Amino acid sequence: MRKFALGGKLRNLFGAVNVEFYDELEDILIEGDIGPVTAARIIESLRGEIRGTGKKDRDRLSGILKFQLGSTLRVEPLSLIENTTNLLLILGVNGVGKTTTIAKLANFFRRQQGKTVLLAAADTFRAAAVDQLVLWGKRIGVNVFRKDPGADPGAVVYEAISSAEANRTDLVIADTAGRMHNKAHLVRELGKINRIAGNRISGSAYKKILVLDATTGQNALRQAEVFQEAIGVDSIILAKYDSTAKGGIVVAISSDLGIPFSFMGVGEKVEDLVPFDRELYLNSLIGS
Ligand SMILES: Nc1nc2c(ncn2[C@@H]2O[C@H](COP(=O)(O)OP(=O)(O)OP(=O)(O)O)[C@@H](O)[C@H]2O)c(=O)[nH]1
Ligand SMILES: [Mg+2]
């Protein structure tokens, strides 16, 4: 597991605790994408914990900080309901890694859990998006339900579910377009797909999964807010985790929005998807 820049800075800070300690720590946390609100809350708790003993050795400080960061971190595996058709609706803005993540998820559930999978090409906004999904489908040996470019994405999802149910397929994973004209358009389009999907598949067999690009920092928090508000988000997959020097956005999102993380993308290949590991993540974040 990679080490973040935050970890190195924290090690230096903990090695030489001085009067500026809390200010410096706050700066480091904010720089690491933890966000000002969460950083301030963590500093407050840390002050409270340390007050009294006056002893600030490195191990104790990093132990307390790890506990504080972990206390708001939500990690939850993505589990499918047995004996029914599940739907994962994949959300995210343009270019975050949605289509690649869909191929990775399909491969994961097929190989690791022996599930049958159908991909639904509901990013009908541009022809290349459908072609890209079809190409991934061929590579990993999974069928892709498609209609003509420009088709109604809700209809693609509806018909893909019908086809999957007829074939007793365990899982439909639907791609969606992130490239919308504006926020209102995005929200309207997603609302429509969500209503159709929710009418066809009920309860926790239908999950809305948001893909975020780990390299976009605080912007990822704003994206999560928009999708959460639009149709709700059940789980987040953090793509491009291999390409970021910061990881604090996970803590910020967990803490502000309470959405759990399920997987992280760690490369461009289909095998490069790993279940989100809480301990590994916290250790790599604070550099222990
Ligand atoms: N390093 C790295 N690259 C990734 C990862 N996931 C996706 N990518 C790359 O990110 C780029 C965009 O990925 P796509 O899957 O096409 O993203 P998208 O969200 O479907 O994009 P649009 O359909 O254009 O909105 C591609 O070059 C992928 O190879 C990851 O976990 N790590
Ligand atoms: Mg795509």
PDB file of C-alpha atoms in Angstrom, residues 106-210:
ATOM      1  CA  ALA A 106     -18.138  -7.210 -13.553  1.00  0.00           C
ATOM      2  CA  ASN A 107     -14.877  -9.114 -13.477  1.00  0.00           C
ATOM      3  CA  PHE A 108     -14.804  -9.089  -9.665  1.00  0.00           C
ATOM      4  CA  PHE A 109     -18.327 -10.441  -9.164  1.00  0.00           C
ATOM      5  CA  ARG A 110     -17.901 -13.044 -11.900  1.00  0.00           C
ATOM      6  CA  ARG A 111     -14.491 -14.346 -10.902  1.00  0.00           C
ATOM      7  CA  GLN A 112     -14.593 -13.894  -7.118  1.00  0.00           C
ATOM      8  CA  GLN A 113     -18.246 -14.715  -6.504  1.00  0.00           C
ATOM      9  CA  GLY A 114     -19.283 -16.762  -9.537  1.00  0.00           C
ATOM     10  CA  LYS A 115     -22.097 -14.335 -10.437  1.00  0.00           C
ATOM     11  CA  THR A 116     -23.617 -13.914 -13.893  1.00  0.00           C
ATOM     12  CA  VAL A 117     -23.395 -10.326 -15.097  1.00  0.00           C
ATOM     13  CA  LEU A 118     -24.964  -8.153 -17.814  1.00  0.00           C
ATOM     14  CA  LEU A 119     -23.637  -4.677 -18.572  1.00  0.00           C
ATOM     15  CA  ALA A 120     -26.122  -1.979 -19.621  1.00  0.00           C
ATOM     16  CA  ALA A 121     -24.843   0.773 -21.908  1.00  0.00           C
ATOM     17  CA  ALA A 122     -27.005   3.583 -20.516  1.00  0.00           C
ATOM     18  CA  ASP A 123     -24.447   6.261 -21.305  1.00  0.00           C
ATOM     19  CA  THR A 124     -26.171   6.915 -24.619  1.00  0.00           C
ATOM     20  CA  PHE A 125     -24.945  10.482 -24.721  1.00  0.00           C
ATOM     21  CA  ARG A 126     -22.134   9.665 -27.131  1.00  0.00           C
ATOM     22  CA  ALA A 127     -21.582   6.652 -29.392  1.00  0.00           C
ATOM     23  CA  ALA A 128     -18.001   6.094 -28.206  1.00  0.00           C
ATOM     24  CA  ALA A 129     -19.241   5.392 -24.678  1.00  0.00           C
ATOM     25  CA  VAL A 130     -21.336   2.454 -25.871  1.00  0.00           C
ATOM     26  CA  ASP A 131     -18.459   1.137 -27.994  1.00  0.00           C
ATOM     27  CA  GLN A 132     -16.053   1.382 -25.053  1.00  0.00           C
ATOM     28  CA  LEU A 133     -18.377  -0.692 -22.866  1.00  0.00           C
ATOM     29  CA  VAL A 134     -18.893  -3.267 -25.633  1.00  0.00           C
ATOM     30  CA  LEU A 135     -15.121  -3.554 -25.992  1.00  0.00           C
ATOM     31  CA  TRP A 136     -14.694  -4.148 -22.253  1.00  0.00           C
ATOM     32  CA  GLY A 137     -17.509  -6.717 -22.401  1.00  0.00           C
ATOM     33  CA  LYS A 138     -15.678  -8.656 -25.125  1.00  0.00           C
ATOM     34  CA  ARG A 139     -12.392  -8.514 -23.213  1.00  0.00           C
ATOM     35  CA  ILE A 140     -13.844  -9.897 -19.997  1.00  0.00           C
ATOM     36  CA  GLY A 141     -16.442 -12.190 -21.585  1.00  0.00           C
ATOM     37  CA  VAL A 142     -19.559 -10.407 -20.304  1.00  0.00           C
ATOM     38  CA  ASN A 143     -22.642  -9.532 -22.415  1.00  0.00           C
ATOM     39  CA  VAL A 144     -23.547  -5.899 -22.975  1.00  0.00           C
ATOM     40  CA  PHE A 145     -27.119  -4.686 -23.474  1.00  0.00           C
ATOM     41  CA  ARG A 146     -27.135  -1.762 -25.879  1.00  0.00           C
ATOM     42  CA  LYS A 147     -29.456   0.332 -27.964  1.00  0.00           C
ATOM     43  CA  ASP A 148     -28.681   2.942 -30.570  1.00  0.00           C
ATOM     44  CA  PRO A 149     -26.669   5.988 -29.493  1.00  0.00           C
ATOM     45  CA  GLY A 150     -29.035   8.720 -28.336  1.00  0.00           C
ATOM     46  CA  ALA A 151     -31.580   6.164 -27.039  1.00  0.00           C
ATOM     47  CA  ASP A 152     -33.347   6.966 -23.789  1.00  0.00           C
ATOM     48  CA  PRO A 153     -31.046   5.818 -20.942  1.00  0.00           C
ATOM     49  CA  GLY A 154     -34.060   4.889 -18.803  1.00  0.00           C
ATOM     50  CA  ALA A 155     -35.263   2.550 -21.560  1.00  0.00           C
ATOM     51  CA  VAL A 156     -31.818   0.928 -21.745  1.00  0.00           C
ATOM     52  CA  VAL A 157     -31.868   0.257 -17.997  1.00  0.00           C
ATOM     53  CA  TYR A 158     -35.482  -1.006 -18.129  1.00  0.00           C
ATOM     54  CA  GLU A 159     -34.871  -3.406 -21.004  1.00  0.00           C
ATOM     55  CA  ALA A 160     -31.527  -4.595 -19.619  1.00  0.00           C
ATOM     56  CA  ILE A 161     -33.294  -5.535 -16.357  1.00  0.00           C
ATOM     57  CA  SER A 162     -36.019  -7.398 -18.285  1.00  0.00           C
ATOM     58  CA  SER A 163     -33.423  -9.298 -20.257  1.00  0.00           C
ATOM     59  CA  ALA A 164     -31.425 -10.126 -17.095  1.00  0.00           C
ATOM     60  CA  GLU A 165     -34.541 -11.321 -15.260  1.00  0.00           C
ATOM     61  CA  ALA A 166     -35.583 -13.504 -18.189  1.00  0.00           C
ATOM     62  CA  ASN A 167     -32.153 -15.134 -18.113  1.00  0.00           C
ATOM     63  CA  ARG A 168     -31.914 -15.291 -14.310  1.00  0.00           C
ATOM     64  CA  THR A 169     -28.819 -13.095 -14.435  1.00  0.00           C
ATOM     65  CA  ASP A 170     -27.539 -12.153 -10.959  1.00  0.00           C
ATOM     66  CA  LEU A 171     -26.321  -8.667 -11.687  1.00  0.00           C
ATOM     67  CA  VAL A 172     -26.884  -5.766 -14.080  1.00  0.00           C
ATOM     68  CA  ILE A 173     -24.273  -2.998 -13.975  1.00  0.00           C
ATOM     69  CA  ALA A 174     -25.427   0.158 -15.763  1.00  0.00           C
ATOM     70  CA  ASP A 175     -23.146   2.863 -17.125  1.00  0.00           C
ATOM     71  CA  THR A 176     -24.501   6.431 -17.089  1.00  0.00           C
ATOM     72  CA  ALA A 177     -23.402   9.639 -18.766  1.00  0.00           C
ATOM     73  CA  GLY A 178     -21.451  12.130 -16.688  1.00  0.00           C
ATOM     74  CA  ARG A 179     -21.198  14.548 -19.574  1.00  0.00           C
ATOM     75  CA  MET A 180     -24.367  16.583 -19.112  1.00  0.00           C
ATOM     76  CA  HIS A 181     -25.055  20.127 -20.235  1.00  0.00           C
ATOM     77  CA  ASN A 182     -25.511  21.369 -16.702  1.00  0.00           C
ATOM     78  CA  LYS A 183     -26.397  20.285 -13.198  1.00  0.00           C
ATOM     79  CA  ALA A 184     -30.159  20.663 -13.679  1.00  0.00           C
ATOM     80  CA  HIS A 185     -30.037  18.433 -16.754  1.00  0.00           C
ATOM     81  CA  LEU A 186     -27.933  15.842 -14.933  1.00  0.00           C
ATOM     82  CA  VAL A 187     -30.284  15.777 -11.963  1.00  0.00           C
ATOM     83  CA  ARG A 188     -33.383  15.482 -14.189  1.00  0.00           C
ATOM     84  CA  GLU A 189     -31.920  12.693 -16.310  1.00  0.00           C
ATOM     85  CA  LEU A 190     -30.731  10.731 -13.280  1.00  0.00           C
ATOM     86  CA  GLY A 191     -34.058  11.224 -11.526  1.00  0.00           C
ATOM     87  CA  LYS A 192     -35.798   9.604 -14.458  1.00  0.00           C
ATOM     88  CA  ILE A 193     -33.430   6.615 -14.608  1.00  0.00           C
ATOM     89  CA  ASN A 194     -33.717   6.248 -10.836  1.00  0.00           C
ATOM     90  CA  ARG A 195     -37.524   6.134 -10.914  1.00  0.00           C
ATOM     91  CA  ILE A 196     -37.525   3.505 -13.643  1.00  0.00           C
ATOM     92  CA  ALA A 197     -34.853   1.411 -11.907  1.00  0.00           C
ATOM     93  CA  GLY A 198     -36.526   1.742  -8.497  1.00  0.00           C
ATOM     94  CA  ASN A 199     -39.845   0.532  -9.923  1.00  0.00           C
ATOM     95  CA  ARG A 200     -38.215  -2.551 -11.401  1.00  0.00           C
ATOM     96  CA  ILE A 201     -35.813  -3.544  -8.624  1.00  0.00           C
ATOM     97  CA  SER A 202     -36.651  -2.934  -5.025  1.00  0.00           C
ATOM     98  CA  GLY A 203     -34.832  -2.750  -1.730  1.00  0.00           C
ATOM     99  CA  SER A 204     -31.112  -3.274  -1.463  1.00  0.00           C
ATOM    100  CA  ALA A 205     -30.920  -5.299  -4.709  1.00  0.00           C
ATOM    101  CA  TYR A 206     -30.739  -1.850  -6.338  1.00  0.00           C
ATOM    102  CA  LYS A 207     -27.713   0.233  -5.394  1.00  0.00           C
ATOM    103  CA  LYS A 208     -26.491   3.589  -6.627  1.00  0.00           C
ATOM    104  CA  ILE A 209     -22.728   3.641  -6.795  1.00  0.00           C
ATOM    105  CA  LEU A 210     -20.763   6.845  -7.194  1.00  0.00           C
TER     106      LEU A 210
END
